[in-house]
Amino acid sequence: MEDSWVSLLPFLVVIPIAVLSKQVQPGLLMGLILGSYLIQPDLFGGINTLISYLVDNLVKPNNIRMIIFLYVFAGLINLTKLTGGIKGFVNLVGRKVKTERAAMMLIWLSTIGTFNNPNFRIVTIAPIMKLLKQRLPLSTYKLGFVIEVTSNPVVVLVPVATAFVGYMVSLTGTALQLVGIQESPYSVYIRSIPFNFFSLVIIGIGLYYSFFKKFTSDALDRGIEDLDAQLEEENLQKCLQAYEKETPSKPWNLLLPLGVVLVGTVFLSWWDGHTQAESFFEAFIKADALGVMLEALFITLILSLLFFLVQGFSIGRLVTHFINGGNELVSVIIMLALVWALSAVSEDLGFSNYISSNLAGWIHPQFIAPVVFVLGSLLAYFIGSSWGAWGLLMPLAVTLAHQTGSSIVLAIGAVFASGTFGAFSSPLSDNTVTLCAILDLRVVDYARSKLKPSLIAAGIATLLFGITSFII
């Protein structure tokens, strides 16, 4: 299809419908339907096109592996609930975590052991904080905000042993090849990390909100809790009594599985890449990050099942709770399938080519990085996917920087920063949807509550990109 403004239409319908329906999936579905009919404008052709995009993108190796990872890990976390791992951990830390400040400190410190994947971090720490919230007067909105600040924005800054590194280096290498640059993609990627200004700024804002200021929606959150308190108190007490009575307190049922999956991920990452690398750190880059995470997860699942069976838990209860835990993320899986299909539709409609042809001629070299960041942030916000935004924008940004003589490293940093903004702030983000599913928050309301700090961070990042462009 010829590149034109029509390629913008699928994205323009997503957010309004999501806001009106207060659900993410309807907006994505309508955008996908519109894009499919733009490609094949007849009654059955559009439907067939829609199905083809869904199926083709679901069966891509990385996508199906991401779905399996999310489902299995959510199931594993549910097993730790059943066997008293999360309850035991809460009891263990509850002796020290007696204030909101201590709870915030726990969230930040837990990043050390869960930095390798945002969704891994969210499905690990969010259930713990949700249970801890029953004992402390914590704002659910603030908990969600701080957990997300310490998820995607942190993971993109870590250059080893994450699910992002291989993908980011691959995108960088492909874009460099397009313009004929033979420099090491990993070294270019490492040099771009300090220019992910949005991540750095939002982490600073997150620290400020964690320890020095109430979150914007704290009053609303507390007000809702006060209004519902009388109605829920009796049911809550019954649930807590049943939970205390039926669930054992065994912190090792959480700590051991998490320890195995973390150590296994790091070791298998090195093992998978060491035969292709000349140094220790390069081995992590050569590794198939998502593949080894799955391997470590399945090893952990098998060992955990054996560990739980030895303790006397029945296989029937374990299987049931594993499936129930995985099913909690079905809405996230549906959302991911729609995001991937919509990104593919937009590419075939010529979205990136249209943007490139309309931007290349009139952007001054000093404004390439801030324009890339703003454009990428809008794109990432609409599709809710950092990976999707990076994939669409990286070739465009590197090409524009190369053609105009602007800093390629700064442009790459702007791409990664813009994708991080979208993954953090968009109601379509799988991180946001996963977090809201666990903490029982309405996606659109929660996304609106964190929009102000997100825009403040984006504004500061835009200024930093502009200033840095003139300095470099």
CSV table of C-alpha atoms in Angstrom, one decimal:
chain,number,residue,atom,x,y,z
A,1,MET,CA,0.0,0.0,0.0
A,2,GLU,CA,1.3,3.5,-0.9
A,3,ASP,CA,2.6,5.4,2.2
A,4,SER,CA,0.2,8.1,3.2
A,5,TRP,CA,-1.5,9.8,6.2
A,6,VAL,CA,-4.0,6.9,6.2
A,7,SER,CA,-1.3,4.8,8.0
A,8,LEU,CA,-1.9,7.1,11.0
A,9,LEU,CA,-5.6,6.2,11.4
A,10,PRO,CA,-5.3,2.9,13.3
A,11,PHE,CA,-3.3,4.5,16.0
A,12,LEU,CA,-5.7,7.5,16.2
A,13,VAL,CA,-8.6,5.3,17.2
A,14,VAL,CA,-6.9,3.3,19.9
A,15,ILE,CA,-6.6,5.7,22.8
A,16,PRO,CA,-10.0,7.4,22.5
A,17,ILE,CA,-11.8,4.1,22.5
A,18,ALA,CA,-9.7,2.8,25.4
A,19,VAL,CA,-10.5,5.9,27.4
A,20,LEU,CA,-14.3,5.8,26.6
A,21,SER,CA,-14.6,2.1,27.3
A,22,LYS,CA,-12.1,2.2,30.3
A,23,GLN,CA,-10.7,-1.0,28.8
A,24,VAL,CA,-7.5,-1.4,26.7
A,25,GLN,CA,-8.4,-4.3,24.5
A,26,PRO,CA,-11.4,-2.7,22.7
A,27,GLY,CA,-9.3,0.2,21.5
A,28,LEU,CA,-6.6,-2.2,20.2
A,29,LEU,CA,-9.1,-4.4,18.5
A,30,MET,CA,-10.8,-1.4,16.7
A,31,GLY,CA,-7.4,-0.1,15.6
A,32,LEU,CA,-6.6,-3.6,14.3
A,33,ILE,CA,-9.9,-3.9,12.5
A,34,LEU,CA,-9.5,-0.5,10.9
A,35,GLY,CA,-5.9,-1.3,9.8
A,36,SER,CA,-7.0,-4.7,8.4
A,37,TYR,CA,-9.8,-3.2,6.3
A,38,LEU,CA,-7.5,-0.5,5.0
A,39,ILE,CA,-5.2,-3.2,3.7
A,40,GLN,CA,-8.0,-5.5,2.4
A,41,PRO,CA,-11.1,-3.3,2.0
A,42,ASP,CA,-13.8,-5.9,1.5
A,43,LEU,CA,-16.1,-7.7,3.9
A,44,PHE,CA,-14.4,-11.0,4.3
A,45,GLY,CA,-10.9,-9.9,3.2
A,46,GLY,CA,-10.6,-7.6,6.2
A,47,ILE,CA,-11.5,-10.3,8.6
A,48,ASN,CA,-9.1,-12.7,7.0
A,49,THR,CA,-6.4,-10.1,7.1
A,50,LEU,CA,-7.1,-9.5,10.8
A,51,ILE,CA,-6.9,-13.2,11.6
A,52,SER,CA,-3.7,-13.6,9.6
A,53,TYR,CA,-2.0,-10.7,11.5
A,54,LEU,CA,-3.0,-12.2,14.8
A,55,VAL,CA,-1.9,-15.7,14.0
A,56,ASP,CA,1.4,-14.7,12.2
A,57,ASN,CA,2.5,-12.6,15.1
A,58,LEU,CA,1.4,-15.0,17.8
A,59,VAL,CA,3.6,-17.8,16.3
A,60,LYS,CA,6.7,-15.7,16.1
A,61,PRO,CA,9.3,-17.4,18.4
A,62,ASN,CA,9.9,-14.5,20.7
A,63,ASN,CA,6.3,-13.6,21.0
A,64,ILE,CA,5.1,-17.1,21.9
A,65,ARG,CA,8.0,-17.5,24.2
A,66,MET,CA,7.0,-14.3,26.0
A,67,ILE,CA,3.4,-15.6,26.4
A,68,ILE,CA,4.7,-18.9,27.8
A,69,PHE,CA,7.0,-17.1,30.1
A,70,LEU,CA,4.2,-14.9,31.5
A,71,TYR,CA,1.8,-17.7,32.0
A,72,VAL,CA,4.3,-20.1,33.6
A,73,PHE,CA,5.8,-17.5,35.9
A,74,ALA,CA,2.3,-16.3,37.0
A,75,GLY,CA,1.5,-19.9,37.7
A,76,LEU,CA,4.7,-20.4,39.7
A,77,ILE,CA,4.0,-17.3,41.8
A,78,ASN,CA,0.5,-18.6,42.5
A,79,LEU,CA,2.1,-21.8,43.8
A,80,THR,CA,4.2,-19.8,46.2
A,81,LYS,CA,1.0,-18.2,47.5
A,82,LEU,CA,-0.6,-21.6,48.0
A,83,THR,CA,2.4,-23.1,49.8
A,84,GLY,CA,2.8,-20.1,52.0
A,85,GLY,CA,5.9,-18.5,50.4
A,86,ILE,CA,4.5,-15.1,49.9
A,87,LYS,CA,2.8,-15.1,53.3
A,88,GLY,CA,6.0,-16.3,55.0
A,89,PHE,CA,8.0,-13.6,53.2
A,90,VAL,CA,5.5,-10.9,54.3
A,91,ASN,CA,5.7,-12.2,57.9
A,92,LEU,CA,9.5,-12.2,57.7
A,93,VAL,CA,9.9,-8.7,56.4
A,94,GLY,CA,6.8,-7.5,58.3
A,95,ARG,CA,8.9,-7.4,61.5
A,96,LYS,CA,11.0,-4.6,59.9
A,97,VAL,CA,8.5,-3.2,57.4
A,98,LYS,CA,6.2,-1.3,59.7
A,99,THR,CA,6.0,2.0,57.9
A,100,GLU,CA,5.3,3.3,54.4
A,101,ARG,CA,8.9,4.4,54.1
A,102,ALA,CA,10.1,0.9,54.9
A,103,ALA,CA,7.7,-0.6,52.3
A,104,MET,CA,9.0,1.8,49.7
A,105,MET,CA,12.6,0.8,50.6
A,106,LEU,CA,11.6,-2.9,50.2
A,107,ILE,CA,10.4,-2.2,46.7
A,108,TRP,CA,13.6,-0.4,45.7
A,109,LEU,CA,15.9,-3.0,47.3
A,110,SER,CA,14.0,-5.9,45.6
A,111,THR,CA,15.1,-4.5,42.2
A,112,ILE,CA,18.5,-6.1,42.9
A,113,GLY,CA,17.1,-9.6,42.5
A,114,THR,CA,14.5,-8.9,39.8
A,115,PHE,CA,16.1,-6.6,37.3
A,116,ASN,CA,16.2,-8.9,34.4
A,117,ASN,CA,12.7,-8.4,33.0
A,118,PRO,CA,9.9,-5.8,33.9
A,119,ASN,CA,7.1,-8.3,33.9
A,120,PHE,CA,9.2,-10.8,35.9
A,121,ARG,CA,9.7,-8.0,38.4
A,122,ILE,CA,6.0,-7.0,38.5
A,123,VAL,CA,4.6,-10.5,38.9
A,124,THR,CA,7.2,-11.1,41.7
A,125,ILE,CA,6.9,-8.0,43.9
A,126,ALA,CA,3.3,-6.8,43.2
A,127,PRO,CA,1.7,-9.8,45.0
A,128,ILE,CA,4.0,-9.4,48.0
A,129,MET,CA,3.1,-5.7,48.3
A,130,LYS,CA,-0.6,-6.4,47.8
A,131,LEU,CA,-0.5,-8.7,50.8
A,132,LEU,CA,1.6,-6.3,52.8
A,133,LYS,CA,-0.9,-3.6,52.1
A,134,GLN,CA,-3.4,-5.4,54.2
A,135,ARG,CA,-1.2,-4.6,57.2
A,136,LEU,CA,-0.1,-1.1,56.4
A,137,PRO,CA,-2.0,2.0,55.3
A,138,LEU,CA,-0.5,2.1,51.8
A,139,SER,CA,-1.9,3.7,48.7
A,140,THR,CA,-2.4,1.2,45.9
A,141,TYR,CA,-1.8,3.9,43.3
A,142,LYS,CA,1.5,4.8,44.9
A,143,LEU,CA,2.6,1.1,45.2
A,144,GLY,CA,1.8,0.6,41.5
A,145,PHE,CA,3.7,3.8,40.5
A,146,VAL,CA,6.9,2.9,42.5
A,147,ILE,CA,6.8,-0.7,41.3
A,148,GLU,CA,6.6,0.5,37.7
A,149,VAL,CA,9.3,3.1,38.2
A,150,THR,CA,11.7,0.3,39.3
A,151,SER,CA,10.7,-2.0,36.4
A,152,ASN,CA,11.0,-0.9,32.8
A,153,PRO,CA,13.0,2.3,33.4
A,154,VAL,CA,15.6,0.3,35.4
A,155,VAL,CA,15.8,-2.8,33.2
A,156,VAL,CA,16.6,-0.7,30.1
A,157,LEU,CA,19.7,0.7,31.8
A,158,VAL,CA,21.2,-2.7,32.7
A,159,PRO,CA,23.6,-3.8,30.0
A,160,VAL,CA,23.8,-7.5,31.0
A,161,ALA,CA,21.5,-10.5,31.9
A,162,THR,CA,18.2,-8.9,30.9
A,163,ALA,CA,15.6,-9.9,28.4
A,164,PHE,CA,16.1,-6.5,26.7
A,165,VAL,CA,19.8,-6.5,26.0
A,166,GLY,CA,19.9,-8.9,23.0
A,167,TYR,CA,16.9,-7.2,21.4
A,168,MET,CA,18.3,-3.7,21.8
A,169,VAL,CA,21.7,-4.6,20.5
A,170,SER,CA,20.1,-6.4,17.6
A,171,LEU,CA,18.0,-3.4,16.7
A,172,THR,CA,21.1,-1.2,17.0
A,173,GLY,CA,23.2,-3.5,14.7
A,174,THR,CA,20.4,-3.7,12.0
A,175,ALA,CA,20.0,0.1,12.0
A,176,LEU,CA,23.8,0.7,11.7
A,177,GLN,CA,24.0,-1.8,8.8
A,178,LEU,CA,21.3,0.2,7.0
A,179,VAL,CA,23.6,3.3,6.9
A,180,GLY,CA,26.8,1.3,6.3
A,181,ILE,CA,28.4,1.7,9.8
A,182,GLN,CA,30.5,-1.2,10.8
A,183,GLU,CA,31.0,-0.3,14.5
A,184,SER,CA,30.2,-2.8,17.2
A,185,PRO,CA,26.5,-2.6,17.9
A,186,TYR,CA,27.1,-3.5,21.6
A,187,SER,CA,29.6,-0.7,22.1
A,188,VAL,CA,27.2,1.8,20.5
A,189,TYR,CA,24.4,0.5,22.7
A,190,ILE,CA,26.6,0.9,25.8
A,191,ARG,CA,27.4,4.5,24.8
A,192,SER,CA,23.7,5.2,24.3
A,193,ILE,CA,22.7,4.2,27.9
A,194,PRO,CA,23.6,7.6,29.6
A,195,PHE,CA,21.4,9.3,27.0
A,196,ASN,CA,18.2,7.4,28.1
A,197,PHE,CA,17.2,10.6,29.8
A,198,PHE,CA,13.6,9.6,30.4
A,199,SER,CA,14.6,6.5,32.5
A,200,LEU,CA,17.1,8.5,34.5
A,201,VAL,CA,14.6,11.4,35.2
A,202,ILE,CA,11.6,9.2,36.0
A,203,ILE,CA,13.7,7.1,38.4
A,204,GLY,CA,14.6,10.4,40.2
A,205,ILE,CA,11.0,11.4,40.3
A,206,GLY,CA,10.1,7.9,41.6
A,207,LEU,CA,12.6,8.3,44.5
A,208,TYR,CA,11.0,11.7,45.3
A,209,TYR,CA,7.5,10.3,45.4
A,210,SER,CA,8.6,7.3,47.3
A,211,PHE,CA,10.2,9.1,50.3
A,212,PHE,CA,9.4,12.8,50.2
A,213,LYS,CA,5.9,13.4,48.6
A,214,LYS,CA,2.5,11.9,48.5
A,215,PHE,CA,1.4,10.5,45.1
A,216,THR,CA,-1.2,12.5,43.2
A,217,SER,CA,-3.9,9.9,43.7
A,218,ASP,CA,-3.2,9.1,47.3
A,219,ALA,CA,-6.2,11.2,48.6
A,220,LEU,CA,-8.5,9.6,46.0
A,221,ASP,CA,-7.2,6.2,46.8
A,222,ARG,CA,-7.6,6.7,50.6
A,223,GLY,CA,-11.1,8.3,50.0
A,224,ILE,CA,-12.3,5.3,48.1
A,225,GLU,CA,-11.0,3.0,50.8
A,226,ASP,CA,-12.7,5.0,53.5
A,227,LEU,CA,-16.1,4.8,51.7
A,228,ASP,CA,-15.8,1.1,51.1
A,229,ALA,CA,-14.3,0.2,54.5
A,230,GLN,CA,-17.6,-0.5,56.4
A,231,LEU,CA,-18.9,-2.6,53.5
A,232,GLU,CA,-15.7,-4.6,53.1
A,233,GLU,CA,-14.5,-4.9,56.7
A,234,GLU,CA,-16.5,-8.0,57.6
A,235,ASN,CA,-15.6,-9.9,54.3
A,236,LEU,CA,-12.0,-8.8,54.6
A,237,GLN,CA,-11.7,-10.1,58.2
A,238,LYS,CA,-13.3,-13.4,57.1
A,239,CYS,CA,-10.8,-13.7,54.2
A,240,LEU,CA,-7.8,-12.8,56.4
A,241,GLN,CA,-8.9,-15.4,59.0
A,242,ALA,CA,-9.3,-18.1,56.4
A,243,TYR,CA,-6.0,-17.1,54.8
A,244,GLU,CA,-4.1,-17.2,58.2
A,245,LYS,CA,-5.7,-20.5,59.1
A,246,GLU,CA,-5.4,-22.4,55.7
A,247,THR,CA,-2.1,-21.0,54.4
A,248,PRO,CA,1.2,-22.0,56.1
A,249,SER,CA,4.0,-19.5,56.6
A,250,LYS,CA,7.0,-20.7,54.8
A,251,PRO,CA,9.2,-17.9,53.3
A,252,TRP,CA,11.6,-20.4,51.7
A,253,ASN,CA,8.8,-21.5,49.4
A,254,LEU,CA,9.2,-18.1,47.8
A,255,LEU,CA,12.9,-17.4,48.3
A,256,LEU,CA,14.2,-20.7,47.0
A,257,PRO,CA,12.2,-20.6,43.7
A,258,LEU,CA,13.2,-17.0,43.1
A,259,GLY,CA,16.8,-17.8,43.9
A,260,VAL,CA,16.9,-20.7,41.5
A,261,VAL,CA,15.3,-18.8,38.6
A,262,LEU,CA,17.6,-15.8,39.1
A,263,VAL,CA,20.8,-17.9,39.5
A,264,GLY,CA,19.7,-20.2,36.7
A,265,THR,CA,19.0,-17.2,34.4
A,266,VAL,CA,22.4,-15.7,35.0
A,267,PHE,CA,24.3,-19.0,34.6
A,268,LEU,CA,22.4,-20.1,31.5
A,269,SER,CA,22.9,-16.7,29.9
A,270,TRP,CA,26.6,-17.0,30.3
A,271,TRP,CA,26.5,-20.7,29.3
A,272,ASP,CA,24.5,-20.0,26.1
A,273,GLY,CA,26.7,-17.2,24.9
A,274,HIS,CA,30.2,-18.1,26.2
A,275,THR,CA,31.2,-20.3,23.2
A,276,GLN,CA,30.5,-17.3,20.8
A,277,ALA,CA,32.1,-14.6,23.0
A,278,GLU,CA,35.6,-13.5,23.8
A,279,SER,CA,34.8,-12.0,27.2
A,280,PHE,CA,32.6,-12.7,30.2
A,281,PHE,CA,30.3,-9.7,29.6
A,282,GLU,CA,30.1,-10.4,25.8
A,283,ALA,CA,28.7,-13.9,26.6
A,284,PHE,CA,25.5,-12.3,28.0
A,285,ILE,CA,25.1,-10.3,24.8
A,286,LYS,CA,25.5,-13.3,22.6
A,287,ALA,CA,23.0,-15.3,24.7
A,288,ASP,CA,19.3,-15.8,23.7
A,289,ALA,CA,18.1,-13.9,26.7
A,290,LEU,CA,14.4,-14.8,26.5
A,291,GLY,CA,15.2,-18.5,25.7
A,292,VAL,CA,17.5,-18.9,28.7
A,293,MET,CA,14.9,-17.2,31.0
A,294,LEU,CA,12.4,-19.8,29.8
A,295,GLU,CA,14.8,-22.6,30.5
A,296,ALA,CA,15.6,-21.3,33.9
A,297,LEU,CA,11.9,-20.9,34.6
A,298,PHE,CA,11.0,-24.5,33.6
A,299,ILE,CA,13.9,-25.9,35.7
A,300,THR,CA,12.7,-23.9,38.6
A,301,LEU,CA,9.1,-25.0,38.1
A,302,ILE,CA,10.1,-28.7,38.1
A,303,LEU,CA,12.3,-28.4,41.1
A,304,SER,CA,9.6,-26.3,43.0
A,305,LEU,CA,6.9,-28.9,42.3
A,306,LEU,CA,9.2,-31.6,43.7
A,307,PHE,CA,10.0,-29.4,46.7
A,308,PHE,CA,6.3,-28.7,47.4
A,309,LEU,CA,5.3,-32.4,46.9
A,310,VAL,CA,7.9,-33.4,49.5
A,311,GLN,CA,6.2,-31.0,51.9
A,312,GLY,CA,2.9,-32.8,51.5
A,313,PHE,CA,1.0,-30.6,49.1
A,314,SER,CA,-1.2,-32.7,46.7
A,315,ILE,CA,-0.4,-32.7,43.0
A,316,GLY,CA,-4.1,-31.9,42.3
A,317,ARG,CA,-4.0,-28.7,44.3
A,318,LEU,CA,-0.7,-27.7,42.8
A,319,VAL,CA,-1.9,-28.1,39.2
A,320,THR,CA,-5.1,-26.3,39.9
A,321,HIS,CA,-3.4,-23.3,41.5
A,322,PHE,CA,-0.8,-23.2,38.8
A,323,ILE,CA,-3.4,-23.0,36.1
A,324,ASN,CA,-5.4,-20.4,38.1
A,325,GLY,CA,-2.3,-18.3,38.4
A,326,GLY,CA,-1.6,-18.4,34.7
A,327,ASN,CA,-5.2,-17.7,33.8
A,328,GLU,CA,-4.9,-14.4,35.8
A,329,LEU,CA,-2.8,-13.0,32.9
A,330,VAL,CA,-5.0,-14.1,30.0
A,331,SER,CA,-6.1,-10.5,29.6
A,332,VAL,CA,-2.5,-9.5,29.3
A,333,ILE,CA,-1.8,-12.2,26.7
A,334,ILE,CA,-4.8,-11.0,24.7
A,335,MET,CA,-3.5,-7.4,24.9
A,336,LEU,CA,-0.1,-8.5,23.8
A,337,ALA,CA,-1.5,-10.4,20.8
A,338,LEU,CA,-3.4,-7.3,19.7
A,339,VAL,CA,-0.4,-5.0,20.2
A,340,TRP,CA,1.8,-7.2,18.1
A,341,ALA,CA,-0.8,-7.5,15.3
A,342,LEU,CA,-1.5,-3.7,15.3
A,343,SER,CA,2.3,-2.9,15.1
A,344,ALA,CA,2.6,-5.2,12.1
A,345,VAL,CA,-0.5,-3.7,10.4
A,346,SER,CA,0.9,-0.2,10.9
A,347,GLU,CA,4.3,-1.2,9.3
A,348,ASP,CA,2.5,-2.7,6.3
A,349,LEU,CA,0.5,0.5,5.9
A,350,GLY,CA,3.7,2.4,5.6
A,351,PHE,CA,3.7,4.2,9.0
A,352,SER,CA,7.4,4.5,9.5
A,353,ASN,CA,8.1,5.3,5.8
A,354,TYR,CA,5.5,8.0,5.8
A,355,ILE,CA,6.9,9.6,8.9
A,356,SER,CA,10.5,9.4,7.5
A,357,SER,CA,9.5,10.9,4.2
A,358,ASN,CA,7.8,13.8,5.9
A,359,LEU,CA,10.5,14.5,8.4
A,360,ALA,CA,13.9,14.0,6.7
A,361,GLY,CA,13.8,17.3,4.7
A,362,TRP,CA,13.0,19.9,7.4
A,363,ILE,CA,14.6,18.8,10.7
A,364,HIS,CA,17.8,20.6,11.7
A,365,PRO,CA,20.6,18.3,12.9
A,366,GLN,CA,20.5,19.7,16.4
A,367,PHE,CA,16.8,18.8,16.7
A,368,ILE,CA,17.0,15.2,15.5
A,369,ALA,CA,17.3,13.7,19.1
A,370,PRO,CA,14.4,15.8,20.7
A,371,VAL,CA,12.2,15.2,17.7
A,372,VAL,CA,12.9,11.5,17.7
A,373,PHE,CA,12.1,11.4,21.4
A,374,VAL,CA,8.8,13.2,21.1
A,375,LEU,CA,7.7,11.3,18.0
A,376,GLY,CA,8.8,8.0,19.6
A,377,SER,CA,7.0,8.8,22.8
A,378,LEU,CA,3.8,9.5,21.0
A,379,LEU,CA,4.1,6.3,19.0
A,380,ALA,CA,5.0,4.2,22.1
A,381,TYR,CA,2.1,5.7,24.0
A,382,PHE,CA,-0.3,4.8,21.2
A,383,ILE,CA,0.9,1.2,20.9
A,384,GLY,CA,1.9,0.7,24.5
A,385,SER,CA,5.0,-1.3,23.6
A,386,SER,CA,8.6,-0.3,24.1
A,387,TRP,CA,9.8,-3.1,21.8
A,388,GLY,CA,7.3,-2.2,19.1
A,389,ALA,CA,8.2,1.5,19.2
A,390,TRP,CA,11.9,0.6,19.2
A,391,GLY,CA,11.5,-1.7,16.2
A,392,LEU,CA,9.5,0.9,14.2
A,393,LEU,CA,11.6,3.9,15.1
A,394,MET,CA,15.2,2.7,15.3
A,395,PRO,CA,15.9,2.5,11.5
A,396,LEU,CA,14.2,5.9,11.0
A,397,ALA,CA,16.2,7.6,13.8
A,398,VAL,CA,19.6,6.2,12.8
A,399,THR,CA,18.9,7.1,9.2
A,400,LEU,CA,17.9,10.6,10.0
A,401,ALA,CA,20.9,11.1,12.3
A,402,HIS,CA,23.3,9.7,9.6
A,403,GLN,CA,21.8,11.8,6.8
A,404,THR,CA,21.9,15.1,8.7
A,405,GLY,CA,25.2,14.6,10.5
A,406,SER,CA,23.6,14.5,13.9
A,407,SER,CA,24.9,12.2,16.8
A,408,ILE,CA,23.8,8.6,16.1
A,409,VAL,CA,24.5,7.6,19.7
A,410,LEU,CA,22.2,10.3,21.0
A,411,ALA,CA,19.5,9.4,18.5
A,412,ILE,CA,19.7,5.8,19.6
A,413,GLY,CA,19.4,6.9,23.3
A,414,ALA,CA,16.3,9.0,22.3
A,415,VAL,CA,14.7,5.9,20.7
A,416,PHE,CA,15.2,3.8,23.8
A,417,ALA,CA,14.0,6.7,26.0
A,418,SER,CA,10.9,7.1,24.0
A,419,GLY,CA,10.0,3.5,24.1
A,420,THR,CA,10.5,3.5,27.9
A,421,PHE,CA,8.1,6.4,28.2
A,422,GLY,CA,5.4,4.5,26.3
A,423,ALA,CA,5.9,1.3,28.2
A,424,PHE,CA,5.8,3.3,31.5
A,425,SER,CA,2.9,5.7,30.9
A,426,SER,CA,0.6,4.1,28.3
A,427,PRO,CA,-2.6,2.4,29.4
A,428,LEU,CA,-1.9,-0.1,26.6
A,429,SER,CA,1.4,-1.2,28.1
A,430,ASP,CA,1.7,-4.8,29.1
A,431,ASN,CA,3.6,-3.8,32.2
A,432,THR,CA,0.7,-1.5,33.2
A,433,VAL,CA,-2.0,-4.1,32.4
A,434,THR,CA,-0.1,-6.8,34.3
A,435,LEU,CA,0.3,-4.6,37.4
A,436,CYS,CA,-3.3,-3.5,37.4
A,437,ALA,CA,-4.5,-7.1,37.1
A,438,ILE,CA,-2.5,-8.0,40.2
A,439,LEU,CA,-3.3,-4.9,42.3
A,440,ASP,CA,-6.9,-4.8,41.2
A,441,LEU,CA,-6.7,-1.4,39.7
A,442,ARG,CA,-8.7,0.0,36.7
A,443,VAL,CA,-6.2,0.4,33.9
A,444,VAL,CA,-7.3,3.7,32.6
A,445,ASP,CA,-7.7,5.3,36.0
A,446,TYR,CA,-4.3,4.1,37.1
A,447,ALA,CA,-2.6,5.3,33.9
A,448,ARG,CA,-4.2,8.7,34.3
A,449,SER,CA,-2.9,8.9,37.9
A,450,LYS,CA,0.7,8.5,36.7
A,451,LEU,CA,0.4,10.7,33.6
A,452,LYS,CA,1.5,13.9,35.3
A,453,PRO,CA,4.9,12.7,36.6
A,454,SER,CA,5.4,10.9,33.3
A,455,LEU,CA,4.9,14.1,31.3
A,456,ILE,CA,7.1,16.1,33.7
A,457,ALA,CA,9.9,13.5,33.1
A,458,ALA,CA,9.3,13.6,29.4
A,459,GLY,CA,9.5,17.4,29.3
A,460,ILE,CA,12.8,17.4,31.2
A,461,ALA,CA,14.1,14.6,29.0
A,462,THR,CA,13.2,16.6,25.8
A,463,LEU,CA,15.1,19.6,27.2
A,464,LEU,CA,18.1,17.4,28.0
A,465,PHE,CA,18.1,16.0,24.5
A,466,GLY,CA,17.9,19.5,23.0
A,467,ILE,CA,20.8,20.8,25.2
A,468,THR,CA,22.9,17.7,24.6
A,469,SER,CA,22.4,18.0,20.9
A,470,PHE,CA,24.1,21.4,20.9
A,471,ILE,CA,26.9,20.3,23.2
A,472,ILE,CA,27.9,17.1,21.2
